[in-house]
Amino acid sequence: MLKRTHNCGQLRLDDAAKKVTLAGWVHSYRDHGNLVFIDLRDREGLTQLVFDPETQPQTHGLARTARCEWVIAAKGVVQPRGEGMENPKLPTGQIEVAVQQLEILNISKTPPFKIADSGQRIADSKSLNAKRCTLNADVNEELRLASRYIDLRRPQMQNKLHTRHRVTMVVRDYFDQLGFWEIETPMLAKSTPEGARDFLVPSRLHTSCFYALPQSPQLFKQILMVSGVDKYFQIVRCFRDEDPRADRQAEFTQIDVEMSFVDSNDVIGVNENLVARIFKRILDVDVAVPIRRISYKEAMADYGTDRPDLRFDMKLKDISDIAKQSSFKVFTSVIENGGIVKGLCVPDGEKYSRSDIEKTLTNFVADYGAKGLAWSKVKTENDKLLLLGGCAKFFSPEAQHQIIELFEAKDGDLLLFVADKEAAANKALAPLRCKLARDLKLYDQQHFEFVWVVDFPLFEWSEDQKRYDSLHHPFTSPIEDDMDKLETDPANICSQAYDIVVNGSEIGGGSIRIHDPKVQQKVFDLLNISRDQAQQRFGFFLKALDYGAPPHGGIAFGLDRLVMLLTGTENIRDVIAFPKTQSGSCLLTNAPSEVAERQLKELKIKIDTTKK
Ligand code: ASP
């Protein structure tokens, strides 16, 4: 076999007259009668090969048989392309290789779809635009997933794989420099539900017993702190058997971190510097550290969500105090029943017609459970701003003035309101705010706006289950000052949790943990986990806490989501080499699949075929 000397993205004019050997796939093929041209592709780029019948009749004859995606090796001499034949779009566009010897290494069936676009390597470019190339929308995704080996040959996909690799290298290098150890934790673990459903693996050696695939290494990393490891990280696969959602995979990757003898500022500091380093190295984007922080309360009040997109303002405002004086029955009755009236001001929103508002926008919020959307426009009359149209007529001039002041509204703005229970109003207004900003192009798509959300409540009350639920997970510590409230006022305990959010998407979250077994037991009690259940599920962990657990805390980032942001894709499957479909199937291998009777017998499992 010819041994390659260079890759397909490497040769330049300076290399002219060099004898080289390249190997790769036939990207495209042009037979000009006398000359044959092949664009040879590997993951680094494209190089033009030229075959001349005059000088190399045999090689030329062989080249004429080659077809797209055949694998070949070619030996020849680098030469400048003829006058006017250069391709400025390709880094190798000034040269070609005049081939003297050709070897067909393998043939290929005609691929189910084309490896579109130029084979130009873009991963090393510092330009954000170059990163944000999108896939050809015309190729059906199921086809791509079923022939993933072809799909992954596309430069766009190789760019994503490469970016992901580079991110993990930055992470490993960063933590290594700071003295963190990467330690693997088990994949076959104990079922300790953290909110989601476990994937279970039957044990052959222990009949009726199951391992669970880890939802995260939470308890193992905490036990590593009890073991004196001090600083741990791991790039780790996690599994959650949740119902299908477009932006989720049941199998995903976390950058998992835990540290001893730290407070939340320490964890935040180390990890925001990591984020800054990743964005600098991958996109050449400067992230200003320290990243700003806002409290959960402020996030919910101003943006209606704990994942606020801060690329634009458009804060939500509660107008309940003004609305309760109005003559608008819808508003007053909601307030009387313990609800609120909350809204936002759309700059220059007058361009939304009445039907845009009453159909499109109202339908939009209805999808999020809102029963209606009240509106009014802001206009100048006799040099004074007032409300016009929609619900304006229910408000006195004085009240209109107060609303305009509250929103700092200007002539031409549109005010939109939802009246409901606070949580329900937020649930509708938060996505509405983002939709409007997107429609009105209120922000630069390529800008990244980071924020830490802090001061979360430890618990939220679950009306369904009539008990408290952890807002993060049961191992999150209350702040020191609120420890007493575990006995007296659980609803108002502030936790030591923090989430990092960028452009409205949560990329990581963590907390300072409980290291006192008594506090941990108290939290289980409040979560209605009986002593027996706690022993059964977390006994091993509670026992470890009894043997000198240091104060500790950590965080986990979603690697897939991070790479999605860095590569500008909204499709999580594009950043995973072998992803599953929304319904959890792998179209390449056809997993999950039935197994042989013999395997089931060994596991002593009987499938109830009547329930199929
Ligand atoms: N284990 C948590 C999670 O997976 C993160 C953490 O608290 O470190 O969300």
XYZ file of C-alpha atoms and ligand atoms in Angstrom:
621
model
C 0.000 0.000 0.000
C 1.208 3.494 -0.781
C 2.109 5.245 2.456
C 0.652 8.730 2.780
C 3.014 11.616 3.382
C 0.531 14.481 3.765
C -3.158 15.010 4.505
C -5.644 16.474 2.043
C -5.766 19.925 3.654
C -2.062 20.480 3.927
C -0.360 21.264 0.643
C 0.318 24.851 -0.489
C 2.166 26.633 -3.276
C 5.389 26.348 -1.238
C 5.182 22.593 -1.645
C 5.384 22.773 -5.451
C 7.687 20.126 -6.963
C 7.477 17.922 -3.855
C 6.783 14.243 -4.297
C 3.817 13.373 -2.102
C 1.372 10.585 -1.398
C -2.205 11.344 -0.328
C -4.978 8.968 0.701
C -8.680 9.494 1.170
C -12.114 9.326 -0.412
C -13.083 10.397 -3.924
C -15.164 13.488 -3.174
C -15.861 14.399 -6.767
C -14.773 13.244 -10.134
C -14.520 15.074 -13.454
C -13.508 13.447 -16.710
C -12.527 16.072 -19.252
C -11.756 13.546 -21.968
C -8.047 13.903 -21.828
C -7.522 15.023 -18.216
C -9.251 13.400 -15.253
C -9.673 15.438 -12.061
C -10.451 13.932 -8.678
C -11.043 15.962 -5.529
C -9.603 13.768 -2.835
C -11.065 14.231 0.647
C -9.979 13.321 4.126
C -11.009 14.916 7.423
C -8.500 17.729 6.939
C -9.715 18.953 3.557
C -9.724 18.513 -0.192
C -6.885 18.299 -2.673
C -7.256 18.192 -6.416
C -5.588 15.280 -8.162
C -4.953 15.438 -11.893
C -4.371 12.458 -14.178
C -2.722 13.011 -17.562
C -3.147 10.357 -20.288
C -0.052 11.565 -22.146
C 2.455 11.028 -19.374
C 0.692 8.383 -17.236
C -1.647 6.425 -19.510
C -2.083 3.481 -17.156
C -2.771 5.567 -14.056
C -5.129 7.733 -16.077
C -7.010 4.627 -17.220
C -7.370 3.437 -13.625
C -8.510 6.881 -12.463
C -11.339 6.765 -15.004
C -12.794 3.765 -13.177
C -12.909 5.506 -9.779
C -16.259 6.695 -8.396
C -17.471 8.857 -5.527
C -16.510 7.598 -2.068
C -14.041 5.045 -3.348
C -10.952 4.937 -1.164
C -7.717 5.625 -3.005
C -4.070 6.491 -2.477
C -2.214 8.607 -5.016
C 1.452 9.373 -5.409
C 2.593 12.287 -7.500
C 4.135 15.713 -7.723
C 2.686 18.962 -6.363
C 2.275 21.591 -9.065
C 0.706 25.055 -9.236
C -2.747 24.991 -10.842
C -2.969 26.435 -14.321
C -3.615 30.148 -14.805
C -7.218 30.991 -13.769
C -7.794 27.482 -12.401
C -7.106 28.382 -8.753
C -9.883 27.936 -6.202
C -9.632 30.724 -3.611
C -12.256 29.012 -1.430
C -9.976 26.072 -0.689
C -6.808 26.362 1.387
C -5.235 23.931 -1.098
C -6.804 25.792 -4.022
C -3.513 27.046 -5.475
C -2.092 23.609 -6.175
C -2.896 20.170 -7.520
C -1.098 16.854 -7.472
C -0.093 15.381 -10.843
C -0.541 11.703 -10.111
C 2.015 9.123 -11.210
C 0.796 6.121 -9.236
C -2.737 5.313 -8.129
C -3.949 2.584 -5.828
C -7.631 1.767 -5.389
C -7.809 0.756 -1.718
C -11.525 0.041 -1.658
C -14.621 0.581 -3.703
C -17.927 1.929 -2.374
C -21.571 1.537 -3.183
C -23.264 4.769 -4.195
C -23.901 6.513 -0.841
C -27.532 7.148 0.142
C -26.870 10.888 0.125
C -24.127 13.240 -0.975
C -21.239 14.388 1.144
C -22.266 17.946 0.320
C -20.259 21.159 0.505
C -16.595 21.642 0.060
C -14.393 19.315 2.006
C -12.681 22.311 3.482
C -11.642 21.885 7.072
C -13.232 24.598 9.156
C -12.599 23.388 12.665
C -9.416 25.340 13.084
C -10.839 28.617 11.913
C -11.340 31.135 14.674
C -14.302 32.673 12.942
C -17.620 32.177 14.625
C -19.377 32.263 11.277
C -17.311 29.407 10.028
C -18.385 27.368 13.056
C -22.010 28.020 12.519
C -22.421 26.141 9.329
C -25.666 24.249 9.264
C -26.516 20.903 7.823
C -28.200 20.589 4.504
C -31.807 20.648 5.505
C -32.684 18.480 2.536
C -31.170 15.273 3.888
C -33.663 13.321 5.930
C -32.339 12.819 9.462
C -33.440 9.204 9.734
C -31.407 8.408 6.659
C -28.438 10.214 8.156
C -28.705 8.288 11.407
C -29.100 4.933 9.679
C -25.948 5.560 7.610
C -24.113 7.495 10.254
C -20.697 6.491 8.829
C -21.559 8.442 5.679
C -23.115 11.305 7.607
C -20.065 11.692 9.816
C -17.885 12.081 6.723
C -19.494 15.443 6.088
C -17.242 18.342 6.966
C -19.945 19.921 9.139
C -20.208 16.775 11.216
C -16.466 16.323 11.437
C -16.258 19.900 12.662
C -18.691 19.087 15.455
C -16.864 15.904 16.447
C -13.604 17.819 16.450
C -15.029 20.708 18.478
C -16.327 18.236 21.040
C -12.900 16.617 21.241
C -11.256 19.998 21.691
C -13.663 20.957 24.479
C -12.887 17.762 26.380
C -9.167 18.382 25.921
C -9.510 21.926 27.318
C -11.482 20.555 30.268
C -8.969 17.808 31.053
C -6.008 20.123 30.726
C -7.658 22.813 32.876
C -8.589 20.532 35.741
C -5.290 18.689 35.627
C -3.429 21.980 36.007
C -5.523 22.789 39.069
C -4.777 19.435 40.713
C -8.090 17.709 40.000
C -8.046 13.956 39.451
C -10.218 12.316 36.837
C -11.728 9.242 38.477
C -14.160 6.827 36.881
C -17.255 5.848 38.796
C -19.348 2.728 38.112
C -21.764 2.405 35.245
C -23.394 -0.585 36.909
C -24.619 1.141 40.011
C -27.352 1.059 42.603
C -30.737 2.522 41.879
C -30.819 5.801 43.824
C -33.423 7.774 41.909
C -32.584 11.453 41.517
C -35.864 12.502 40.054
C -35.800 10.700 36.732
C -36.491 7.049 35.933
C -33.529 4.664 36.056
C -32.367 2.388 33.263
C -32.162 -1.027 34.880
C -29.772 -3.864 34.079
C -30.686 -7.315 35.373
C -28.013 -9.196 37.266
C -27.349 -12.766 36.144
C -25.497 -13.699 39.317
C -28.049 -12.172 41.681
C -31.468 -13.346 40.614
C -34.210 -10.688 40.888
C -31.620 -7.978 41.444
C -30.878 -5.065 39.159
C -28.142 -2.573 38.631
C -29.114 0.927 37.579
C -27.181 2.952 35.049
C -26.175 6.167 36.830
C -28.341 9.259 36.406
C -25.191 11.070 37.516
C -22.229 10.107 39.693
C -23.578 12.351 42.469
C -23.162 10.018 45.440
C -19.913 8.498 44.191
C -18.308 11.885 43.800
C -19.433 12.864 47.278
C -18.019 9.587 48.633
C -14.755 10.409 46.849
C -14.644 13.578 48.929
C -15.148 11.488 52.086
C -12.269 9.373 50.748
C -9.958 12.383 50.794
C -9.698 12.819 47.003
C -10.194 16.570 47.490
C -10.586 17.592 43.840
C -12.385 15.326 41.382
C -13.671 15.647 37.864
C -14.915 13.231 35.270
C -16.273 13.442 31.758
C -18.975 10.915 32.273
C -21.948 9.318 30.613
C -25.252 9.628 32.489
C -28.563 7.893 31.818
C -32.103 9.042 32.480
C -35.044 7.082 31.173
C -37.253 10.102 30.644
C -40.091 10.559 28.225
C -38.945 11.656 24.761
C -38.165 15.342 24.309
C -36.689 16.906 21.243
C -33.693 18.434 22.996
C -32.853 15.492 25.251
C -31.036 12.209 24.924
C -31.570 9.415 27.433
C -27.811 8.923 27.347
C -25.836 12.137 27.742
C -22.486 13.385 28.961
C -21.621 15.549 31.930
C -18.474 17.313 32.973
C -18.779 16.342 36.610
C -16.843 18.177 39.333
C -16.520 17.946 43.119
C -14.240 19.807 45.557
C -13.551 19.636 49.315
C -13.204 22.442 51.865
C -14.898 24.942 49.589
C -17.789 27.368 49.662
C -20.003 28.228 46.716
C -17.771 31.132 45.660
C -14.857 28.723 45.267
C -16.833 26.325 43.069
C -18.292 29.172 41.026
C -14.846 30.770 40.593
C -13.113 27.624 39.346
C -15.939 26.768 37.001
C -16.562 30.174 35.478
C -12.890 30.299 34.595
C -13.310 26.932 32.907
C -16.233 28.270 30.871
C -14.229 31.361 29.929
C -11.325 29.195 28.828
C -13.524 26.950 26.699
C -15.169 29.894 24.904
C -11.808 31.567 24.350
C -10.071 28.461 23.037
C -12.909 27.215 20.869
C -14.527 30.410 19.587
C -12.080 33.143 20.536
C -14.920 34.703 22.524
C -13.996 36.603 25.685
C -16.259 35.804 28.611
C -15.988 38.521 31.260
C -15.352 36.978 34.669
C -16.674 37.121 37.275
C -19.900 36.261 35.529
C -22.786 38.238 36.970
C -25.126 36.582 39.435
C -28.808 37.024 40.022
C -30.993 35.450 42.639
C -33.643 32.898 41.811
C -36.224 35.343 43.139
C -35.050 38.111 40.840
C -34.897 35.743 37.857
C -38.455 34.560 38.446
C -39.771 38.082 39.043
C -38.051 39.751 36.088
C -37.928 36.941 33.540
C -40.450 34.372 34.758
C -37.857 31.597 34.650
C -34.703 30.440 36.401
C -33.053 30.232 32.964
C -33.248 33.841 31.869
C -32.003 34.903 28.478
C -30.209 38.153 29.269
C -29.222 39.093 25.735
C -32.189 41.445 25.824
C -34.072 43.344 28.488
C -37.871 43.264 28.237
C -38.365 42.557 31.936
C -41.665 41.265 33.209
C -43.561 43.498 35.651
C -46.248 42.673 38.145
C -49.093 45.179 37.766
C -51.438 43.492 40.262
C -51.545 46.551 42.547
C -52.724 48.750 39.695
C -54.904 46.097 38.064
C -56.917 45.397 41.200
C -58.275 48.965 41.055
C -59.331 48.553 37.425
C -62.803 47.738 36.168
C -61.513 44.744 34.220
C -63.309 41.756 35.746
C -60.838 39.233 34.321
C -58.008 40.933 36.208
C -59.810 41.673 39.433
C -61.253 38.207 39.840
C -57.885 36.531 39.253
C -56.320 38.785 41.881
C -59.140 38.103 44.345
C -58.421 34.398 43.904
C -54.767 34.784 44.822
C -53.431 35.281 41.299
C -51.435 38.102 39.760
C -51.414 40.215 36.621
C -48.019 40.321 35.029
C -46.865 41.579 31.695
C -44.167 42.899 29.448
C -43.578 45.840 27.168
C -42.654 45.071 23.564
C -40.543 47.884 22.134
C -42.090 49.148 18.891
C -44.676 46.412 19.316
C -47.343 48.486 17.569
C -46.409 46.638 14.421
C -48.289 43.643 15.812
C -51.806 43.921 14.455
C -54.854 43.144 16.529
C -55.124 39.803 14.788
C -51.406 39.048 15.357
C -52.041 39.588 19.047
C -55.423 37.980 19.419
C -54.594 34.983 17.257
C -50.867 34.273 16.914
C -49.617 35.528 20.271
C -52.689 34.369 22.189
C -52.369 30.888 20.673
C -48.714 30.899 21.556
C -49.347 31.549 25.252
C -52.277 29.120 25.212
C -49.788 26.373 24.362
C -48.133 27.190 27.676
C -51.413 27.015 29.551
C -52.453 30.691 29.590
C -56.170 31.311 29.414
C -55.770 34.606 27.615
C -53.528 37.486 26.671
C -54.628 41.048 27.413
C -53.015 43.873 25.514
C -52.847 47.572 24.967
C -50.749 49.876 22.815
C -48.885 52.959 24.018
C -49.567 56.183 22.106
C -48.865 59.876 22.467
C -51.894 62.137 22.552
C -51.671 65.848 23.328
C -48.021 65.346 24.264
C -48.984 62.713 26.808
C -48.499 58.968 26.673
C -51.614 56.892 27.181
C -52.886 53.374 26.582
C -54.950 52.678 23.512
C -56.972 49.651 22.464
C -57.365 46.255 24.093
C -57.808 46.524 27.857
C -56.979 50.270 28.008
C -60.624 51.238 28.561
C -60.713 49.496 31.928
C -57.982 51.721 33.368
C -58.309 55.305 34.583
C -55.920 57.859 33.038
C -54.044 57.835 36.340
C -53.692 54.032 36.308
C -52.631 54.118 32.646
C -49.953 56.595 33.580
C -48.718 54.355 36.406
C -48.481 51.360 34.068
C -46.588 53.370 31.442
C -44.161 54.572 34.128
C -43.662 51.079 35.520
C -42.701 49.682 32.121
C -40.889 52.872 31.087
C -42.965 52.442 27.932
C -42.603 54.671 24.889
C -44.805 55.721 22.039
C -45.345 52.742 19.719
C -44.767 50.078 22.374
C -47.127 47.201 22.980
C -48.059 45.945 26.448
C -49.083 42.332 26.933
C -50.519 40.861 30.140
C -51.354 37.453 31.552
C -53.606 37.116 34.601
C -53.230 33.841 36.480
C -51.579 32.192 39.452
C -48.003 33.468 39.642
C -46.390 30.228 38.447
C -48.836 29.911 35.557
C -48.342 33.532 34.467
C -44.562 33.038 34.496
C -44.852 29.797 32.574
C -46.544 31.610 29.697
C -44.739 34.941 29.827
C -41.186 33.590 29.927
C -41.402 31.840 26.532
C -43.459 34.731 25.131
C -40.665 37.134 26.072
C -38.130 34.973 24.209
C -40.368 34.507 21.187
C -40.955 38.242 20.839
C -37.256 39.026 21.173
C -36.482 36.406 18.533
C -39.181 37.701 16.161
C -38.105 41.303 16.615
C -34.400 40.439 16.425
C -33.717 42.197 19.704
C -30.369 40.498 20.135
C -27.288 39.412 18.283
C -27.607 35.682 17.578
C -23.893 35.188 17.981
C -23.575 36.895 21.333
C -23.254 34.849 24.520
C -24.683 36.264 27.732
C -23.800 34.318 30.854
C -25.370 34.486 34.285
C -25.202 32.505 37.507
C -28.576 31.995 39.118
C -28.098 31.669 42.892
C -30.085 31.634 46.149
C -32.549 28.972 45.096
C -35.097 27.755 47.611
C -34.104 24.352 48.980
C -37.594 22.927 48.506
C -40.672 23.495 46.467
C -44.060 22.299 47.613
C -45.545 19.599 45.427
C -49.291 20.044 45.411
C -49.764 16.651 43.694
C -47.791 14.683 46.201
C -48.542 16.899 49.202
C -44.915 17.017 50.207
C -41.741 18.993 49.647
C -39.550 18.294 46.638
C -35.894 19.256 46.254
C -35.375 22.022 43.736
C -31.969 20.523 42.876
C -31.416 17.203 44.644
C -31.666 15.987 48.239
C -27.926 16.376 48.880
C -27.937 20.161 48.469
C -27.123 22.083 51.629
C -29.191 24.911 53.102
C -27.273 28.124 53.789
C -25.817 28.183 57.325
C -28.261 30.870 58.488
C -31.268 28.792 57.479
C -30.347 25.488 59.175
C -32.861 26.193 61.954
C -35.645 26.533 59.419
C -35.386 22.801 58.722
C -37.454 22.480 61.905
C -39.558 25.602 61.675
C -39.987 26.922 58.142
C -38.833 24.515 55.396
C -40.625 26.442 52.637
C -38.348 29.422 53.150
C -34.946 27.782 53.306
C -32.374 29.191 50.916
C -30.046 26.579 49.430
C -26.408 26.797 48.449
C -27.146 25.859 44.842
C -26.079 27.646 41.675
C -26.901 27.208 38.007
C -24.995 28.660 35.099
C -27.189 29.860 32.266
C -26.232 31.154 28.842
C -28.686 32.671 26.385
C -31.593 31.137 28.253
C -30.158 27.649 28.391
C -28.852 26.009 31.548
C -25.423 24.566 30.869
C -24.520 23.544 34.397
C -25.663 23.396 37.968
C -24.477 22.293 41.347
C -24.354 23.063 45.025
C -22.545 22.889 48.307
C -23.598 19.572 49.807
C -24.821 18.487 53.163
C -21.921 16.858 55.017
C -23.638 16.406 58.375
C -25.538 13.088 58.516
C -28.126 14.564 60.887
C -28.953 17.360 58.441
C -29.105 14.855 55.601
C -31.527 12.711 57.589
C -33.676 15.760 58.337
C -33.877 16.591 54.619
C -34.932 13.027 53.804
C -37.624 13.342 56.485
C -38.943 16.530 54.897
C -38.968 14.867 51.496
C -41.129 12.172 53.044
C -38.506 9.507 52.538
C -39.014 7.165 55.474
C -36.048 6.071 57.585
C -36.378 2.575 56.142
C -36.507 3.821 52.561
C -33.555 6.136 53.182
C -31.552 3.250 54.613
C -32.464 1.010 51.716
C -31.686 3.544 49.012
C -28.955 5.723 50.473
C -27.787 3.722 53.521
C -24.309 3.265 52.061
C -24.019 7.000 51.596
C -25.374 7.970 55.020
C -22.876 5.547 56.530
C -20.027 7.229 54.651
C -21.133 10.621 55.991
C -20.641 9.174 59.504
C -16.922 8.750 58.925
C -15.588 12.275 58.680
C -17.085 13.825 55.566
C -15.350 17.118 54.722
C -17.401 20.141 53.714
C -17.692 19.823 49.943
C -19.529 20.954 46.853
C -19.492 20.655 43.116
C -21.176 21.112 39.815
C -21.981 19.280 36.597
C -22.074 20.751 33.098
C -24.011 19.231 30.228
C -21.309 18.604 27.651
C -23.748 17.997 24.793
C -25.521 21.288 25.401
C -22.228 23.128 25.683
C -21.022 21.749 22.354
C -24.379 22.638 20.788
C -23.824 26.251 21.799
C -20.254 26.232 20.585
C -21.161 24.777 17.203
C -24.377 26.769 16.799
C -26.692 23.817 16.373
C -30.084 23.295 17.930
C -30.063 19.576 17.272
C -28.542 17.623 20.169
C -28.040 14.606 17.886
C -25.601 16.614 15.790
C -23.062 16.788 18.611
C -23.206 13.084 19.463
C -21.445 10.612 17.201
C -24.034 7.858 17.563
C -27.207 9.378 18.992
C -30.635 7.873 19.522
C -33.852 9.084 17.943
C -36.440 10.849 20.046
C -38.014 7.510 20.859
C -34.693 6.131 22.054
C -33.789 3.939 19.069
C -30.406 3.718 17.434
C -31.135 3.583 13.718
C -27.613 2.440 12.930
C -27.632 -0.701 15.088
C -31.379 -1.060 15.649
C -31.011 -0.998 19.439
C -32.993 -1.695 21.496
C -33.717 -5.155 20.152
C -35.065 -8.463 21.316
C -32.593 -10.916 22.765
C -32.238 -14.675 22.522
C -34.370 -16.901 24.703
C -31.151 -18.349 26.138
C -30.081 -14.911 27.405
C -33.426 -14.351 29.085
C -33.253 -17.799 30.666
C -29.866 -17.034 32.174
C -31.348 -13.909 33.675
C -34.451 -15.786 34.758
C -36.582 -13.234 32.939
C -39.880 -14.092 31.299
C -41.384 -11.653 28.811
C -45.117 -11.285 29.095
C -45.942 -11.426 25.384
C -49.634 -10.763 26.006
C -48.730 -7.189 26.981
C -46.726 -6.424 23.835
N -25.501 15.721 39.961
C -26.091 16.977 39.619
C -26.825 16.820 38.280
O -26.620 15.859 37.563
C -25.108 18.083 39.483
C -24.416 18.406 40.765
O -25.081 18.764 41.741
O -23.179 18.375 40.768
O -27.597 17.679 37.886
